[in-house]
Tab-separated table of C-alpha atoms and ligand atoms in Angstrom:
chain	number	residue	atom	x	y	z
A	29	MET	CA	204.500	157.222	-38.302
A	30	SER	CA	201.872	159.872	-38.863
A	31	GLU	CA	199.471	159.925	-41.776
A	32	LYS	CA	201.117	163.134	-43.065
A	33	PHE	CA	204.484	161.395	-43.120
A	34	GLU	CA	203.136	158.296	-44.853
A	35	ARG	CA	201.502	160.444	-47.551
A	36	LEU	CA	204.759	162.307	-48.195
A	37	LYS	CA	206.735	159.067	-48.274
A	38	ALA	CA	204.359	157.508	-50.812
A	39	ALA	CA	204.511	160.628	-53.002
A	40	GLU	CA	208.303	160.633	-52.824
A	41	GLN	CA	208.496	156.967	-53.770
A	42	ALA	CA	206.336	157.656	-56.800
A	43	SER	CA	208.143	160.755	-58.044
A	44	VAL	CA	211.813	160.918	-56.992
A	45	CYS	CA	214.653	158.692	-58.241
A	46	HIS	CA	215.315	155.899	-55.777
A	47	THR	CA	218.906	156.811	-54.987
A	48	TYR	CA	218.553	157.303	-51.222
A	49	GLY	CA	217.844	154.999	-48.304
A	50	ARG	CA	216.102	157.651	-46.221
A	51	TYR	CA	215.470	157.747	-42.477
A	52	PRO	CA	211.787	157.689	-41.484
A	53	LEU	CA	211.674	161.411	-40.741
A	54	ALA	CA	210.456	164.373	-42.789
A	55	VAL	CA	211.959	167.633	-41.618
A	56	ALA	CA	209.533	170.507	-41.984
A	57	ARG	CA	211.557	173.353	-40.473
A	58	ALA	CA	214.721	174.124	-38.567
A	59	LYS	CA	216.215	176.825	-36.353
A	60	GLY	CA	219.603	176.891	-34.630
A	61	THR	CA	220.366	173.361	-33.450
A	62	ARG	CA	216.742	172.197	-33.623
A	63	LEU	CA	214.638	170.466	-36.291
A	64	TRP	CA	210.870	169.916	-36.349
A	65	ASP	CA	209.029	167.197	-38.238
A	66	LEU	CA	205.705	167.458	-40.092
A	67	ASP	CA	203.784	166.963	-36.858
A	68	GLY	CA	205.718	169.598	-34.925
A	69	LYS	CA	207.888	167.170	-32.939
A	70	GLU	CA	211.268	168.700	-31.993
A	71	TYR	CA	214.665	167.077	-32.561
A	72	ILE	CA	218.221	167.982	-31.542
A	73	ASP	CA	220.263	168.157	-34.737
A	74	LEU	CA	223.552	166.297	-34.282
A	75	LEU	CA	224.163	166.004	-38.020
A	76	ALA	CA	223.798	169.541	-39.430
A	77	GLY	CA	222.760	168.341	-42.880
A	78	ILE	CA	225.925	166.139	-42.911
A	79	ALA	CA	228.400	168.816	-41.761
A	80	VAL	CA	226.753	171.534	-43.824
A	81	VAL	CA	224.882	173.852	-41.493
A	82	GLY	CA	227.881	174.655	-39.311
A	83	LEU	CA	226.469	177.916	-37.979
A	84	GLY	CA	223.097	176.360	-37.167
A	85	HIS	CA	219.881	176.671	-39.124
A	86	SER	CA	218.218	179.865	-40.257
A	87	ARG	CA	220.747	182.446	-39.039
A	88	PRO	CA	219.287	185.982	-39.047
A	89	GLU	CA	222.655	187.438	-40.195
A	90	LEU	CA	222.563	185.218	-43.291
A	91	LEU	CA	218.910	185.958	-43.989
A	92	SER	CA	219.734	189.628	-44.032
A	93	VAL	CA	222.649	189.077	-46.465
A	94	ILE	CA	220.410	186.925	-48.676
A	95	THR	CA	217.615	189.501	-48.913
A	96	THR	CA	219.932	192.475	-49.435
A	97	GLN	CA	222.064	190.692	-52.019
A	98	TYR	CA	219.048	189.242	-53.834
A	99	GLU	CA	217.825	192.745	-54.533
A	100	LYS	CA	221.295	193.873	-55.608
A	101	LEU	CA	222.626	191.001	-57.764
A	102	VAL	CA	222.157	187.215	-57.793
A	103	GLN	CA	224.000	185.752	-60.774
A	104	VAL	CA	225.524	186.999	-64.001
A	105	SER	CA	227.969	184.175	-64.888
A	106	ASN	CA	231.738	184.164	-64.893
A	107	LEU	CA	231.928	186.200	-68.073
A	108	PHE	CA	231.890	189.157	-65.692
A	109	TYR	CA	233.805	190.388	-62.673
A	110	GLN	CA	231.796	190.252	-59.449
A	111	GLU	CA	232.910	192.088	-56.321
A	112	GLU	CA	231.290	189.524	-54.030
A	113	GLN	CA	233.306	186.658	-55.559
A	114	VAL	CA	236.606	188.471	-55.159
A	115	LEU	CA	235.805	189.441	-51.573
A	116	LEU	CA	235.020	185.818	-50.721
A	117	ALA	CA	238.237	184.624	-52.384
A	118	GLU	CA	240.237	187.108	-50.301
A	119	LYS	CA	238.512	186.022	-47.096
A	120	LEU	CA	239.172	182.338	-47.832
A	121	LEU	CA	242.813	182.982	-48.693
A	122	ALA	CA	243.254	184.849	-45.391
A	123	THR	CA	242.470	181.599	-43.528
A	124	CYS	CA	245.197	179.469	-45.150
A	125	ASP	CA	248.378	179.370	-47.217
A	126	ALA	CA	246.759	178.894	-50.617
A	127	GLY	CA	247.225	181.452	-53.386
A	128	ARG	CA	244.115	181.204	-55.584
A	129	VAL	CA	240.523	179.960	-55.517
A	130	PHE	CA	238.242	178.388	-58.124
A	131	PHE	CA	234.535	178.425	-57.226
A	132	CYS	CA	232.014	175.705	-58.038
A	133	ASN	CA	228.829	174.206	-56.619
A	134	SER	CA	229.522	171.021	-54.665
A	135	GLY	CA	232.181	168.844	-53.086
A	136	ALA	CA	232.371	166.465	-56.038
A	137	GLU	CA	232.825	169.381	-58.417
A	138	ALA	CA	235.557	170.857	-56.248
A	139	ASN	CA	237.353	167.508	-56.391
A	140	GLU	CA	236.877	167.310	-60.168
A	141	ALA	CA	238.524	170.714	-60.412
A	142	ALA	CA	241.375	169.508	-58.188
A	143	ILE	CA	241.991	166.392	-60.296
A	144	LYS	CA	241.885	168.388	-63.524
A	145	LEU	CA	244.190	171.092	-62.182
A	146	ALA	CA	246.721	168.568	-60.867
A	147	ARG	CA	246.931	166.743	-64.195
A	148	ARG	CA	247.032	169.893	-66.274
A	149	TYR	CA	249.687	171.468	-64.034
A	150	MET	CA	251.951	168.440	-64.437
A	151	ARG	CA	251.577	168.360	-68.215
A	152	LYS	CA	251.468	172.043	-69.125
A	153	VAL	CA	253.589	173.683	-66.435
A	154	GLN	CA	256.022	170.963	-65.414
A	155	GLY	CA	256.052	169.222	-68.802
A	156	ARG	CA	255.831	165.846	-67.091
A	157	GLU	CA	253.706	162.885	-68.149
A	158	ALA	CA	252.618	162.360	-64.548
A	159	PHE	CA	248.879	161.649	-64.447
A	160	GLU	CA	248.309	158.963	-61.819
A	161	ILE	CA	246.211	159.865	-58.815
A	162	VAL	CA	246.696	157.794	-55.677
A	163	SER	CA	243.933	157.840	-53.074
A	164	LEU	CA	242.922	155.786	-50.084
A	165	GLU	CA	240.731	152.776	-49.558
A	166	GLY	CA	237.621	153.821	-47.662
A	167	SER	CA	237.889	157.388	-48.926
A	168	PHE	CA	234.937	159.357	-50.276
A	169	HIS	CA	235.421	162.140	-52.798
A	170	GLY	CA	232.011	162.401	-54.491
A	171	ARG	CA	229.788	160.818	-57.126
A	172	THR	CA	230.815	162.442	-60.411
A	173	MET	CA	232.946	160.164	-62.607
A	174	GLY	CA	236.366	161.605	-61.696
A	175	ALA	CA	235.602	162.007	-58.002
A	176	LEU	CA	234.086	158.520	-57.997
A	177	ALA	CA	237.214	157.104	-59.648
A	178	ALA	CA	239.214	158.641	-56.786
A	179	THR	CA	236.804	157.292	-54.158
A	180	GLY	CA	238.101	154.141	-52.468
A	181	GLN	CA	234.796	152.289	-52.068
A	182	PRO	CA	234.204	149.691	-54.807
A	183	LYS	CA	230.503	149.247	-53.978
A	184	LEU	CA	229.802	152.869	-54.972
A	185	LYS	CA	231.244	152.192	-58.447
A	186	ASP	CA	229.071	149.183	-59.187
A	187	GLY	CA	227.545	149.431	-62.669
A	188	PHE	CA	229.281	152.627	-63.735
A	189	ASP	CA	232.269	151.253	-65.676
A	190	PRO	CA	234.337	152.459	-67.330
A	191	LEU	CA	235.433	155.172	-64.930
A	192	PRO	CA	238.307	157.505	-65.884
A	193	GLY	CA	241.660	155.688	-65.685
A	194	GLY	CA	244.859	156.499	-63.826
A	195	PHE	CA	243.512	156.076	-60.279
A	196	THR	CA	244.945	153.672	-57.707
A	197	HIS	CA	243.925	153.048	-54.108
A	198	ILE	CA	246.057	152.097	-51.143
A	199	PRO	CA	245.106	150.823	-47.682
A	200	PHE	CA	244.548	153.423	-44.955
A	201	GLY	CA	247.599	154.267	-42.833
A	202	ASP	CA	249.949	151.910	-44.710
A	203	GLU	CA	253.317	153.590	-45.308
A	204	CYS	CA	254.736	150.660	-47.295
A	205	ALA	CA	251.745	150.641	-49.642
A	206	LEU	CA	252.132	154.387	-50.112
A	207	ARG	CA	255.815	154.048	-50.950
A	208	ALA	CA	255.056	151.251	-53.409
A	209	ALA	CA	252.210	153.175	-55.109
A	210	VAL	CA	253.971	156.454	-55.905
A	211	SER	CA	256.486	157.009	-58.701
A	212	GLU	CA	257.578	159.665	-61.199
A	213	LYS	CA	254.204	158.978	-62.908
A	214	THR	CA	252.291	160.124	-59.819
A	215	CYS	CA	250.505	163.379	-60.366
A	216	ALA	CA	248.903	163.644	-56.937
A	217	VAL	CA	248.007	161.849	-53.746
A	218	MET	CA	244.463	162.754	-52.736
A	219	VAL	CA	243.508	162.425	-49.106
A	220	GLU	CA	240.943	163.344	-46.448
A	221	MET	CA	242.939	164.237	-43.314
A	222	ILE	CA	240.089	162.693	-41.348
A	223	GLN	CA	238.003	160.282	-43.374
A	224	GLY	CA	234.339	161.123	-42.901
A	225	GLU	CA	232.125	158.686	-44.760
A	226	SER	CA	234.246	155.696	-43.756
A	227	GLY	CA	233.436	156.392	-40.102
A	228	ILE	CA	235.623	159.288	-38.810
A	229	LYS	CA	239.225	158.112	-39.177
A	230	PRO	CA	242.067	160.644	-38.688
A	231	GLN	CA	245.192	159.949	-40.769
A	232	PRO	CA	248.076	158.702	-38.590
A	233	ARG	CA	250.716	161.433	-38.231
A	234	GLU	CA	253.566	159.065	-39.230
A	235	TRP	CA	251.736	158.251	-42.466
A	236	VAL	CA	251.376	161.950	-43.237
A	237	ASP	CA	255.094	162.475	-42.468
A	238	ALA	CA	255.924	159.689	-44.936
A	239	LEU	CA	253.646	161.322	-47.513
A	240	LEU	CA	255.400	164.676	-47.096
A	241	ALA	CA	258.838	163.069	-47.442
A	242	LEU	CA	257.743	161.307	-50.639
A	243	ARG	CA	256.310	164.531	-52.060
A	244	GLN	CA	259.696	166.127	-51.481
A	245	GLU	CA	261.468	163.232	-53.202
A	246	LEU	CA	259.155	162.662	-56.200
A	247	GLY	CA	257.509	166.047	-56.744
A	248	PHE	CA	253.889	164.901	-56.846
A	249	LEU	CA	251.106	167.126	-55.506
A	250	ILE	CA	249.063	166.629	-52.370
A	251	ILE	CA	245.334	167.243	-52.764
A	252	VAL	CA	243.490	167.462	-49.456
A	253	ASP	CA	239.739	166.915	-49.534
A	254	GLU	CA	238.410	169.325	-46.888
A	255	VAL	CA	234.811	168.996	-48.079
A	256	GLN	CA	233.643	167.486	-44.793
A	257	ALA	CA	236.514	168.308	-42.424
A	258	GLY	CA	237.149	171.924	-43.427
A	259	LEU	CA	235.697	175.196	-42.132
A	260	CYS	CA	236.414	174.854	-38.407
A	261	ARG	CA	234.788	171.446	-38.005
A	262	THR	CA	237.847	169.624	-36.658
A	263	GLY	CA	238.968	172.370	-34.288
A	264	LYS	CA	241.178	174.224	-36.760
A	265	PHE	CA	239.983	176.267	-39.700
A	266	TRP	CA	241.300	173.538	-42.048
A	267	SER	CA	241.959	169.948	-41.041
A	268	HIS	CA	245.398	169.914	-42.726
A	269	GLN	CA	246.474	172.604	-40.236
A	270	HIS	CA	246.539	169.903	-37.528
A	271	TYR	CA	249.393	168.318	-39.461
A	272	GLY	CA	251.341	171.509	-40.133
A	273	PHE	CA	251.810	171.374	-43.896
A	274	VAL	CA	250.576	173.279	-46.943
A	275	PRO	CA	248.622	171.186	-49.479
A	276	ASP	CA	249.216	171.980	-53.145
A	277	ILE	CA	245.471	171.885	-53.664
A	278	PHE	CA	242.542	171.537	-51.291
A	279	THR	CA	238.800	171.420	-51.729
A	280	VAL	CA	235.887	172.701	-49.664
A	281	SER	CA	232.118	172.681	-49.925
A	282	LYS	CA	229.561	171.537	-47.356
A	283	GLY	CA	229.688	174.324	-44.749
A	284	LEU	CA	230.780	177.097	-47.090
A	285	ALA	CA	227.419	178.793	-47.603
A	286	ASN	CA	225.792	177.198	-44.514
A	287	GLY	CA	223.263	175.161	-46.489
A	288	LEU	CA	223.289	176.787	-49.914
A	289	PRO	CA	225.174	174.794	-52.568
A	290	MET	CA	228.696	176.062	-53.034
A	291	GLY	CA	232.141	174.542	-53.465
A	292	ALA	CA	235.658	175.803	-53.964
A	293	MET	CA	239.094	174.526	-54.864
A	294	LEU	CA	242.106	176.323	-53.454
A	295	ALA	CA	245.611	175.950	-54.861
A	296	THR	CA	249.043	177.423	-54.323
A	297	GLU	CA	249.981	180.260	-56.651
A	298	GLU	CA	252.395	177.901	-58.431
A	299	VAL	CA	249.965	175.025	-59.025
A	300	ALA	CA	247.151	177.403	-60.018
A	301	LYS	CA	249.253	178.171	-63.134
A	302	GLY	CA	247.894	174.868	-64.469
A	303	PHE	CA	244.609	176.589	-65.319
A	304	VAL	CA	244.382	179.290	-67.983
A	305	PRO	CA	241.253	181.008	-69.359
A	306	GLY	CA	239.083	178.285	-70.903
A	307	SER	CA	240.654	175.273	-69.210
A	308	HIS	CA	237.944	174.927	-66.566
A	309	ALA	CA	234.626	176.669	-65.868
A	310	THR	CA	231.158	176.481	-64.388
A	311	THR	CA	228.107	178.683	-64.916
A	312	PHE	CA	227.061	179.167	-61.302
A	313	GLY	CA	230.409	179.007	-59.501
A	314	GLY	CA	231.043	181.981	-57.243
A	315	GLY	CA	227.786	183.754	-58.120
A	316	ALA	CA	227.190	187.006	-56.279
A	317	LEU	CA	224.423	185.806	-53.964
A	318	LEU	CA	226.175	182.667	-52.764
A	319	SER	CA	229.512	184.458	-52.504
A	320	ALA	CA	227.996	187.144	-50.294
A	321	VAL	CA	226.477	184.484	-48.036
A	322	ALA	CA	229.732	182.505	-47.851
A	323	ALA	CA	231.718	185.661	-47.072
A	324	LYS	CA	229.407	186.277	-44.112
A	325	VAL	CA	229.821	182.634	-43.042
A	326	ILE	CA	233.604	183.048	-43.001
A	327	ASP	CA	233.276	186.321	-41.041
A	328	ILE	CA	231.124	184.637	-38.403
A	329	MET	CA	233.472	181.659	-38.155
A	330	VAL	CA	236.442	183.970	-37.586
A	331	GLU	CA	234.702	186.466	-35.263
A	332	ASP	CA	233.039	183.793	-33.126
A	333	LYS	CA	236.268	181.727	-33.065
A	334	LEU	CA	234.297	178.652	-34.110
A	335	ALA	CA	237.421	176.561	-34.704
A	336	ASP	CA	238.370	176.979	-31.038
A	337	ARG	CA	234.800	176.275	-30.013
A	338	ALA	CA	234.744	173.077	-32.106
A	339	ALA	CA	238.025	171.980	-30.495
A	340	GLU	CA	236.693	172.558	-26.963
A	341	MET	CA	233.289	171.025	-27.619
A	342	GLY	CA	234.928	168.088	-29.373
A	343	GLU	CA	237.093	167.432	-26.308
A	344	PHE	CA	234.004	167.670	-24.102
A	345	CYS	CA	232.144	165.178	-26.316
A	346	LEU	CA	235.044	162.742	-26.446
A	347	THR	CA	235.453	162.880	-22.655
A	348	GLU	CA	231.754	162.067	-22.201
A	349	PHE	CA	231.883	159.339	-24.864
A	350	ARG	CA	234.968	157.791	-23.243
A	351	LYS	CA	233.161	157.702	-19.876
A	352	LEU	CA	230.249	155.986	-21.600
A	353	LEU	CA	232.631	153.481	-23.189
A	354	ALA	CA	234.184	152.786	-19.767
A	355	ARG	CA	230.705	152.088	-18.335
A	356	HIS	CA	229.641	149.898	-21.295
A	357	PRO	CA	232.746	148.233	-22.721
A	358	ASP	CA	230.652	145.332	-23.988
A	359	LYS	CA	228.314	147.633	-25.965
A	360	ILE	CA	230.707	150.212	-27.369
A	361	ALA	CA	233.740	149.138	-29.390
A	362	HIS	CA	235.422	152.502	-29.901
A	363	VAL	CA	234.937	156.251	-29.645
A	364	ARG	CA	236.936	158.712	-31.735
A	365	GLY	CA	236.941	162.080	-33.388
A	366	LEU	CA	238.600	165.396	-33.985
A	367	GLY	CA	236.705	168.552	-33.063
A	368	LEU	CA	233.052	168.086	-33.950
A	369	MET	CA	233.607	165.154	-36.300
A	370	LEU	CA	232.760	162.332	-33.926
A	371	ALA	CA	232.018	158.624	-33.932
A	372	ILE	CA	230.771	156.092	-31.423
A	373	GLU	CA	231.338	152.635	-32.834
A	374	LEU	CA	228.949	150.112	-31.353
A	375	ALA	CA	229.951	146.518	-30.739
A	376	GLN	CA	226.802	145.287	-32.533
A	377	PRO	CA	224.815	146.540	-35.542
A	378	GLY	CA	223.101	149.724	-34.397
A	379	GLN	CA	219.971	150.103	-36.528
A	380	ALA	CA	217.627	149.671	-33.545
A	381	VAL	CA	219.631	152.040	-31.332
A	382	HIS	CA	219.807	154.623	-34.110
A	383	ARG	CA	216.066	154.378	-34.738
A	384	SER	CA	215.273	154.684	-31.018
A	385	LEU	CA	217.533	157.723	-30.699
A	386	MET	CA	215.583	159.348	-33.489
A	387	ASP	CA	212.288	158.431	-31.793
A	388	GLN	CA	213.664	160.145	-28.681
A	389	GLY	CA	214.445	163.282	-30.654
A	390	PHE	CA	218.108	162.974	-31.715
A	391	VAL	CA	219.121	163.231	-35.372
A	392	LEU	CA	222.445	161.674	-36.286
A	393	ASN	CA	223.881	159.291	-38.859
A	394	LEU	CA	224.469	155.539	-38.704
A	395	ALA	CA	227.455	154.644	-40.881
A	396	HIS	CA	228.478	151.125	-41.882
A	397	ASP	CA	225.789	149.571	-39.619
A	398	THR	CA	227.697	150.095	-36.358
A	399	ILE	CA	229.033	153.656	-36.302
A	400	LEU	CA	226.985	156.473	-34.780
A	401	ARG	CA	228.387	159.506	-36.584
A	402	LEU	CA	227.907	162.988	-35.148
A	403	LEU	CA	228.589	166.163	-37.152
A	404	PRO	CA	226.598	168.699	-35.131
A	405	PRO	CA	226.343	172.408	-35.817
A	406	LEU	CA	229.478	174.130	-34.473
A	407	THR	CA	227.104	176.006	-32.159
A	408	ILE	CA	225.878	172.871	-30.349
A	409	GLU	CA	225.579	173.193	-26.554
A	410	LYS	CA	226.994	170.878	-23.903
A	411	ALA	CA	223.498	170.246	-22.517
A	412	ASP	CA	222.453	168.771	-25.891
A	413	ILE	CA	225.433	166.418	-25.904
A	414	LEU	CA	224.713	165.346	-22.331
A	415	ALA	CA	221.060	164.700	-23.228
A	416	PHE	CA	222.203	162.564	-26.156
A	417	VAL	CA	224.659	160.568	-24.002
A	418	LYS	CA	221.925	159.981	-21.411
A	419	ALA	CA	219.494	158.751	-24.078
A	420	LEU	CA	222.113	156.472	-25.631
A	421	GLU	CA	223.065	155.061	-22.234
A	422	GLY	CA	219.399	154.349	-21.481
A	423	LEU	CA	219.138	152.392	-24.721
A	424	LEU	CA	222.361	150.462	-24.121
A	425	LYS	CA	221.173	149.508	-20.611
A	426	ALA	CA	217.754	148.477	-21.930
A	427	GLU	CA	219.469	146.112	-24.390
A	428	GLY	CA	220.586	144.082	-21.333
B	519	PLP	C1	235.105	164.189	-47.971
B	519	PLP	C2	234.036	164.403	-48.992
B	519	PLP	N1	234.390	164.720	-50.246
B	519	PLP	C3	233.473	164.948	-51.198
B	519	PLP	C4	232.129	164.835	-50.938
B	519	PLP	C5	231.139	165.071	-52.032
B	519	PLP	O1	230.474	166.252	-51.829
B	519	PLP	P1	229.098	166.541	-52.609
B	519	PLP	O2	228.094	165.579	-52.058
B	519	PLP	O3	228.792	167.973	-52.281
B	519	PLP	O4	229.358	166.340	-54.045
B	519	PLP	C6	231.715	164.510	-49.644
B	519	PLP	C7	230.283	164.361	-49.331
B	519	PLP	O5	229.885	163.769	-48.365
B	519	PLP	C8	232.686	164.283	-48.645
B	519	PLP	O6	232.353	163.960	-47.403
């Protein structure tokens, strides 16, 4: 590691809360699908800020929106009407079957809004004392107290008791457990259609069919967390569209403003009746500057058909990964993904492989010790994927 890096690391250790286990890389600048470290070394970005910078870094179209809008209006709060917010809401609604949008600032906040809306809708609109939220083991919904209560990973909750009550967790893909967990007290089942943080796991279609049948029978809501899987990443604009149903509520964040912090919760017209003026709010949500940027992001995604591109590139990646698996069945346990949400699960802990890939100029995530997780910009090129596969294969061969 360079002296510059070591100095930055020491300063960070002395000044920033120790909440992150960081990789030994300081990113100094970025453009398109490339990152550069403090010493000017170039990297291929296969992570996109964890599924955030879908359009690639530093897009000139977004820079121009940012500068123009900054001069015009940045933020006035939600006491006022803002054209940019309404325009963004209309653009989002044109991509799906939802009826209304609530804007916020992050994925966790979007999920908080979803949980609050679901409970309030049941009580105030349906007049039912249904408050239980069922979610899945291994799920990740964020770090605020409500989103954390919904998250199905006990280790993330360590030391934070008591969390809000009324949350239960069921094993992934288990129809019997689902049937046993829901009742007339169930307010909502909250689900990622493809679990991201747990290592890229698409929900089995039969499980989703069972969920839809139970919704019909018991009248609970389905909340889909699209924070990681939404916005074209899985090869459709929204991941629930692979399963052909309309969620009552869904949440989005990461890619929405291509790197600027923004979140949103979308709900059907009916369920949105659960919120009235004063029942939920946030100062920054849907501010003019971020809304203008996000509206441009949506335009680009639609015009450049980035969902189709993600589907094609995802197929290309999976084909290459499957070939790699066939050549190294002893080194790779599994490859999987949907669109550009991809995982290569190694047969052994992969810290050394992950570190060497980074040394060779590839930025990606290692999840749960063995899973190489790729969430590249939606603009990634085939040549970059092939270069990555070649580098990984070289490392697997060198392991002997
Ligand atoms: C599926 C999912 N939901 C929620 C979140 C939380 O989002 P944020 O970190 O913006 O609060 C994440 C973040 O990784 C996520 O992947």
